[in-house]
PDB file of C-alpha atoms in Angstrom:
ATOM      1  CA  MET L   1     -28.653   9.225 -25.685  1.00 48.00           C
ATOM      2  CA  ARG L   2     -27.016   6.325 -27.526  1.00 53.00           C
ATOM      3  CA  PRO L   3     -24.414   4.158 -25.852  1.00 52.00           C
ATOM      4  CA  THR L   4     -20.990   4.180 -27.419  1.00 52.00           C
ATOM      5  CA  LYS L   5     -19.649   1.128 -29.222  1.00 52.00           C
ATOM      6  CA  ALA L   6     -17.175   0.486 -26.397  1.00 46.00           C
ATOM      7  CA  LEU L   7     -19.977   0.518 -23.797  1.00 42.00           C
ATOM      8  CA  SER L   8     -22.045  -1.841 -25.974  1.00 44.00           C
ATOM      9  CA  TYR L   9     -19.108  -4.275 -26.166  1.00 45.00           C
ATOM     10  CA  VAL L  10     -18.609  -4.153 -22.383  1.00 42.00           C
ATOM     11  CA  ILE L  11     -22.316  -4.871 -21.787  1.00 43.00           C
ATOM     12  CA  ALA L  12     -22.252  -7.742 -24.284  1.00 43.00           C
ATOM     13  CA  LEU L  13     -19.090  -9.159 -22.686  1.00 40.00           C
ATOM     14  CA  LEU L  14     -20.652  -8.984 -19.217  1.00 43.00           C
ATOM     15  CA  PHE L  15     -23.766 -10.769 -20.489  1.00 44.00           C
ATOM     16  CA  ILE L  16     -21.738 -13.513 -22.178  1.00 43.00           C
ATOM     17  CA  THR L  17     -19.491 -13.915 -19.118  1.00 42.00           C
ATOM     18  CA  ASN L  18     -22.461 -14.203 -16.760  1.00 45.00           C
ATOM     19  CA  PHE L  19     -24.255 -16.622 -19.082  1.00 47.00           C
ATOM     20  CA  SER L  20     -21.260 -18.866 -19.564  1.00 52.00           C
ATOM     21  CA  ALA L  21     -20.477 -18.900 -15.837  1.00 67.00           C
ATOM     22  CA  ALA L  22     -23.354 -21.318 -15.237  1.00 85.00           C
ATOM     23  CA  GLU L  23     -22.191 -24.852 -14.547  1.00 94.00           C
ATOM     24  CA  GLU L  24     -23.917 -27.484 -16.698  1.00 95.00           C
ATOM     25  CA  LEU L  25     -24.874 -30.634 -14.840  1.00 95.00           C
ATOM     26  CA  THR L  26     -25.373 -33.952 -16.560  1.00 95.00           C
ATOM     27  CA  ILE L  27     -28.385 -35.540 -14.894  1.00 96.00           C
ATOM     28  CA  ASP L  28     -28.618 -39.291 -15.335  1.00 93.00           C
ATOM     29  CA  PHE L  29     -31.410 -40.080 -12.869  1.00 96.00           C
ATOM     30  CA  SER L  30     -32.454 -43.651 -12.248  1.00 96.00           C
ATOM     31  CA  TYR L  31     -35.447 -44.446 -10.048  1.00 95.00           C
ATOM     32  CA  GLU L  32     -34.513 -47.530  -8.045  1.00 92.00           C
ATOM     33  CA  ARG L  33     -37.298 -47.896  -5.458  1.00 92.00           C
ATOM     34  CA  ASN L  34     -40.010 -50.495  -5.794  1.00 89.00           C
ATOM     35  CA  VAL L  35     -43.428 -49.145  -6.716  1.00 89.00           C
ATOM     36  CA  ASN L  36     -46.585 -51.052  -5.865  1.00 85.00           C
ATOM     37  CA  ILE L  37     -49.433 -49.434  -7.761  1.00 85.00           C
ATOM     38  CA  GLY L  38     -51.611 -52.487  -8.214  1.00 79.00           C
ATOM     39  CA  SER L  39     -53.662 -52.940 -11.333  1.00 82.00           C
ATOM     40  CA  ILE L  40     -54.548 -49.792 -13.206  1.00 84.00           C
ATOM     41  CA  ARG L  41     -57.869 -49.832 -14.998  1.00 83.00           C
ATOM     42  CA  PRO L  42     -57.600 -46.919 -17.459  1.00 90.00           C
ATOM     43  CA  ALA L  43     -55.196 -46.616 -20.366  1.00 95.00           C
ATOM     44  CA  LEU L  44     -52.807 -43.974 -19.021  1.00 96.00           C
ATOM     45  CA  LYS L  45     -50.699 -41.440 -20.937  1.00 97.00           C
ATOM     46  CA  LEU L  46     -47.894 -39.326 -19.530  1.00 98.00           C
ATOM     47  CA  ALA L  47     -48.183 -36.061 -21.488  1.00 97.00           C
ATOM     48  CA  GLU L  48     -45.244 -33.784 -22.206  1.00 97.00           C
ATOM     49  CA  PHE L  49     -44.479 -31.589 -19.187  1.00 98.00           C
ATOM     50  CA  GLY L  50     -44.421 -27.803 -19.268  1.00 97.00           C
ATOM     51  CA  ASP L  51     -42.294 -25.275 -17.417  1.00 97.00           C
ATOM     52  CA  ASP L  52     -43.880 -22.114 -16.011  1.00 97.00           C
ATOM     53  CA  ARG L  53     -40.667 -20.687 -14.558  1.00 96.00           C
ATOM     54  CA  SER L  54     -39.279 -17.492 -16.042  1.00 93.00           C
ATOM     55  CA  THR L  55     -36.019 -19.397 -16.589  1.00 90.00           C
ATOM     56  CA  ALA L  56     -37.568 -22.407 -18.343  1.00 86.00           C
ATOM     57  CA  GLY L  57     -35.601 -24.795 -20.491  1.00 90.00           C
ATOM     58  CA  ASN L  58     -32.251 -26.110 -19.347  1.00 94.00           C
ATOM     59  CA  ALA L  59     -31.949 -23.645 -16.463  1.00 95.00           C
ATOM     60  CA  LEU L  60     -32.057 -25.276 -13.049  1.00 96.00           C
ATOM     61  CA  VAL L  61     -31.275 -22.569 -10.509  1.00 95.00           C
ATOM     62  CA  GLU L  62     -28.897 -19.629 -10.490  1.00 92.00           C
ATOM     63  CA  ASP L  63     -25.437 -20.685 -11.672  1.00 94.00           C
ATOM     64  CA  TYR L  64     -26.611 -24.159 -12.818  1.00 96.00           C
ATOM     65  CA  THR L  65     -28.060 -25.570 -16.004  1.00 96.00           C
ATOM     66  CA  VAL L  66     -28.887 -29.181 -16.829  1.00 97.00           C
ATOM     67  CA  ASN L  67     -28.169 -31.262 -19.929  1.00 96.00           C
ATOM     68  CA  ALA L  68     -31.841 -31.325 -21.058  1.00 96.00           C
ATOM     69  CA  PRO L  69     -34.910 -29.198 -20.370  1.00 97.00           C
ATOM     70  CA  LEU L  70     -35.854 -29.629 -16.698  1.00 97.00           C
ATOM     71  CA  ALA L  71     -39.444 -30.478 -17.682  1.00 97.00           C
ATOM     72  CA  GLU L  72     -38.157 -33.458 -19.713  1.00 97.00           C
ATOM     73  CA  ILE L  73     -35.948 -34.644 -16.842  1.00 98.00           C
ATOM     74  CA  VAL L  74     -38.858 -34.501 -14.371  1.00 98.00           C
ATOM     75  CA  ARG L  75     -41.235 -36.229 -16.808  1.00 98.00           C
ATOM     76  CA  ASP L  76     -38.679 -38.987 -17.372  1.00 98.00           C
ATOM     77  CA  ALA L  77     -38.375 -39.500 -13.596  1.00 98.00           C
ATOM     78  CA  PHE L  78     -42.150 -40.083 -13.385  1.00 97.00           C
ATOM     79  CA  ALA L  79     -42.035 -42.408 -16.405  1.00 97.00           C
ATOM     80  CA  GLN L  80     -39.381 -44.457 -14.594  1.00 97.00           C
ATOM     81  CA  GLY L  81     -41.632 -44.668 -11.531  1.00 96.00           C
ATOM     82  CA  PHE L  82     -44.505 -46.000 -13.632  1.00 95.00           C
ATOM     83  CA  ALA L  83     -42.157 -48.504 -15.260  1.00 94.00           C
ATOM     84  CA  LYS L  84     -41.029 -49.703 -11.813  1.00 94.00           C
ATOM     85  CA  GLY L  85     -44.709 -50.233 -10.976  1.00 92.00           C
ATOM     86  CA  GLU L  86     -45.079 -52.228 -14.202  1.00 92.00           C
ATOM     87  CA  VAL L  87     -47.537 -49.720 -15.652  1.00 93.00           C
ATOM     88  CA  GLU L  88     -47.488 -49.575 -19.428  1.00 93.00           C
ATOM     89  CA  LEU L  89     -48.113 -46.016 -20.534  1.00 95.00           C
ATOM     90  CA  VAL L  90     -49.804 -45.393 -23.872  1.00 96.00           C
ATOM     91  CA  THR L  91     -48.966 -42.707 -26.415  1.00 96.00           C
ATOM     92  CA  SER L  92     -52.498 -42.482 -27.825  1.00 96.00           C
ATOM     93  CA  GLY L  93     -55.989 -43.769 -27.104  1.00 95.00           C
ATOM     94  CA  GLU L  94     -55.708 -42.894 -23.429  1.00 95.00           C
ATOM     95  CA  ASP L  95     -58.603 -42.889 -20.962  1.00 96.00           C
ATOM     96  CA  MET L  96     -56.643 -40.612 -18.634  1.00 96.00           C
ATOM     97  CA  GLN L  97     -53.497 -38.553 -18.902  1.00 97.00           C
ATOM     98  CA  ILE L  98     -51.060 -37.069 -16.456  1.00 97.00           C
ATOM     99  CA  VAL L  99     -50.091 -33.484 -17.181  1.00 98.00           C
ATOM    100  CA  GLY L 100     -47.193 -31.877 -15.335  1.00 98.00           C
ATOM    101  CA  THR L 101     -45.824 -28.360 -15.101  1.00 98.00           C
ATOM    102  CA  ILE L 102     -42.671 -27.216 -13.336  1.00 98.00           C
ATOM    103  CA  VAL L 103     -43.710 -24.357 -11.062  1.00 97.00           C
ATOM    104  CA  SER L 104     -40.382 -23.473  -9.443  1.00 97.00           C
ATOM    105  CA  ALA L 105     -36.876 -24.636  -8.623  1.00 97.00           C
ATOM    106  CA  GLU L 106     -34.988 -23.169  -5.681  1.00 97.00           C
ATOM    107  CA  ALA L 107     -31.684 -24.014  -4.041  1.00 97.00           C
ATOM    108  CA  GLU L 108     -30.286 -22.902  -0.736  1.00 97.00           C
ATOM    109  CA  SER L 109     -27.384 -23.718   1.528  1.00 96.00           C
ATOM    110  CA  ILE L 110     -28.452 -25.180   4.853  1.00 96.00           C
ATOM    111  CA  ASP L 111     -26.784 -26.623   7.918  1.00 95.00           C
ATOM    112  CA  ARG L 112     -27.846 -30.189   8.770  1.00 93.00           C
ATOM    113  CA  ALA L 113     -26.403 -31.208  12.111  1.00 93.00           C
ATOM    114  CA  GLY L 114     -23.223 -29.240  11.441  1.00 95.00           C
ATOM    115  CA  VAL L 115     -22.856 -30.440   7.847  1.00 96.00           C
ATOM    116  CA  PRO L 116     -23.051 -27.731   5.164  1.00 97.00           C
ATOM    117  CA  SER L 117     -25.700 -28.996   2.752  1.00 97.00           C
ATOM    118  CA  ILE L 118     -27.598 -28.113  -0.405  1.00 97.00           C
ATOM    119  CA  GLN L 119     -31.378 -28.136  -0.340  1.00 98.00           C
ATOM    120  CA  LEU L 120     -32.958 -28.161  -3.793  1.00 98.00           C
ATOM    121  CA  THR L 121     -36.727 -27.907  -4.060  1.00 98.00           C
ATOM    122  CA  ILE L 122     -38.439 -28.513  -7.397  1.00 98.00           C
ATOM    123  CA  ARG L 123     -42.186 -27.866  -7.324  1.00 98.00           C
ATOM    124  CA  THR L 124     -44.251 -29.594  -9.993  1.00 98.00           C
ATOM    125  CA  ARG L 125     -48.005 -29.273 -10.485  1.00 98.00           C
ATOM    126  CA  ILE L 126     -49.452 -32.641 -11.521  1.00 98.00           C
ATOM    127  CA  GLN L 127     -52.952 -33.183 -12.892  1.00 98.00           C
ATOM    128  CA  LEU L 128     -54.724 -36.425 -13.682  1.00 98.00           C
ATOM    129  CA  GLN L 129     -57.170 -35.635 -16.474  1.00 97.00           C
ATOM    130  CA  GLY L 130     -59.919 -37.743 -17.970  1.00 95.00           C
ATOM    131  CA  GLY L 131     -63.163 -37.162 -19.781  1.00 92.00           C
ATOM    132  CA  GLY L 132     -62.275 -33.526 -20.452  1.00 91.00           C
ATOM    133  CA  ARG L 133     -61.866 -32.600 -16.784  1.00 97.00           C
ATOM    134  CA  THR L 134     -59.270 -32.613 -14.035  1.00 97.00           C
ATOM    135  CA  ILE L 135     -59.890 -35.604 -11.774  1.00 96.00           C
ATOM    136  CA  TRP L 136     -57.025 -35.087  -9.335  1.00 98.00           C
ATOM    137  CA  GLU L 137     -54.453 -32.326  -8.869  1.00 98.00           C
ATOM    138  CA  ASN L 138     -51.568 -31.671  -6.534  1.00 97.00           C
ATOM    139  CA  THR L 139     -48.301 -29.749  -6.371  1.00 98.00           C
ATOM    140  CA  LEU L 140     -45.459 -32.077  -5.477  1.00 97.00           C
ATOM    141  CA  PHE L 141     -42.460 -30.751  -3.584  1.00 95.00           C
ATOM    142  CA  GLY L 142     -39.321 -32.615  -4.555  1.00 96.00           C
ATOM    143  CA  ARG L 143     -37.018 -31.480  -1.776  1.00 97.00           C
ATOM    144  CA  GLY L 144     -33.580 -33.017  -2.049  1.00 97.00           C
ATOM    145  CA  ARG L 145     -30.997 -32.444   0.687  1.00 97.00           C
ATOM    146  CA  VAL L 146     -27.400 -33.558   0.295  1.00 98.00           C
ATOM    147  CA  PRO L 147     -24.046 -32.544   1.791  1.00 98.00           C
ATOM    148  CA  GLU L 148     -22.360 -29.821  -0.271  1.00 97.00           C
ATOM    149  CA  THR L 149     -19.500 -32.244  -0.942  1.00 97.00           C
ATOM    150  CA  GLU L 150     -21.897 -34.393  -3.035  1.00 97.00           C
ATOM    151  CA  GLY L 151     -22.766 -31.420  -5.249  1.00 96.00           C
ATOM    152  CA  MET L 152     -25.798 -30.022  -7.014  1.00 97.00           C
ATOM    153  CA  GLY L 153     -26.202 -33.071  -9.297  1.00 97.00           C
ATOM    154  CA  ALA L 154     -26.819 -35.261  -6.240  1.00 98.00           C
ATOM    155  CA  ALA L 155     -29.334 -32.693  -4.976  1.00 98.00           C
ATOM    156  CA  VAL L 156     -31.218 -32.906  -8.299  1.00 98.00           C
ATOM    157  CA  ASN L 157     -31.355 -36.704  -8.050  1.00 98.00           C
ATOM    158  CA  ALA L 158     -32.557 -36.541  -4.436  1.00 98.00           C
ATOM    159  CA  SER L 159     -35.235 -34.026  -5.435  1.00 98.00           C
ATOM    160  CA  LEU L 160     -36.472 -36.213  -8.301  1.00 98.00           C
ATOM    161  CA  GLU L 161     -36.483 -39.295  -6.067  1.00 97.00           C
ATOM    162  CA  ARG L 162     -38.610 -37.533  -3.468  1.00 97.00           C
ATOM    163  CA  MET L 163     -41.044 -36.133  -6.043  1.00 97.00           C
ATOM    164  CA  VAL L 164     -41.693 -39.528  -7.635  1.00 97.00           C
ATOM    165  CA  ARG L 165     -42.042 -41.143  -4.211  1.00 96.00           C
ATOM    166  CA  GLU L 166     -44.583 -38.462  -3.214  1.00 96.00           C
ATOM    167  CA  LEU L 167     -46.753 -39.183  -6.260  1.00 96.00           C
ATOM    168  CA  PHE L 168     -46.848 -42.928  -5.700  1.00 95.00           C
ATOM    169  CA  SER L 169     -47.598 -42.561  -2.006  1.00 94.00           C
ATOM    170  CA  ASP L 170     -50.641 -40.317  -2.639  1.00 95.00           C
ATOM    171  CA  ASP L 171     -53.644 -42.534  -1.853  1.00 93.00           C
ATOM    172  CA  TYR L 172     -56.113 -40.224  -3.619  1.00 95.00           C
ATOM    173  CA  PHE L 173     -54.073 -40.360  -6.821  1.00 95.00           C
ATOM    174  CA  LEU L 174     -53.847 -44.140  -6.651  1.00 93.00           C
ATOM    175  CA  ILE L 175     -57.593 -44.513  -5.955  1.00 93.00           C
ATOM    176  CA  GLU L 176     -58.400 -42.604  -9.158  1.00 93.00           C
ATOM    177  CA  LEU L 177     -56.345 -45.083 -11.173  1.00 92.00           C
ATOM    178  CA  GLN L 178     -58.183 -48.178  -9.900  1.00 87.00           C
TER     179      GLN L 178
END
């Protein structure tokens, strides 16, 4: 049974309406914390990040998109952390490389001491690779919590901040770089 033209138009209109209903956020994250990594022995490359979510690309969570692919935004946040630690990343000739993959992004409304809040969790699998093998691996949970009045953009920034902080506070990761 073939759908009629009118039904096809209604389905297309519903799809377009649902797609365009997503709010696009402009994420302009800036990592401001101090990072003390010490001296890094190997030449280190930050590879392009991947996105294993079924809604990869500019999708963030339901009803929200971001101004660039989420994998690029997360990678840039880590690059800023390395820059704060005065680590010069290389683009070729690396001894080690960091590979990242977005695993998931989830948002929920929560109550924090009577304040309606947004909790955004971005999970990113990070691998430190060298000599053709994985030297260190972890999944970082960037959980950002902000009052709903601050909005989803602030939740993204809080999530990125936490994720970068988690990486640079991982002693095992830092030991591998010495």
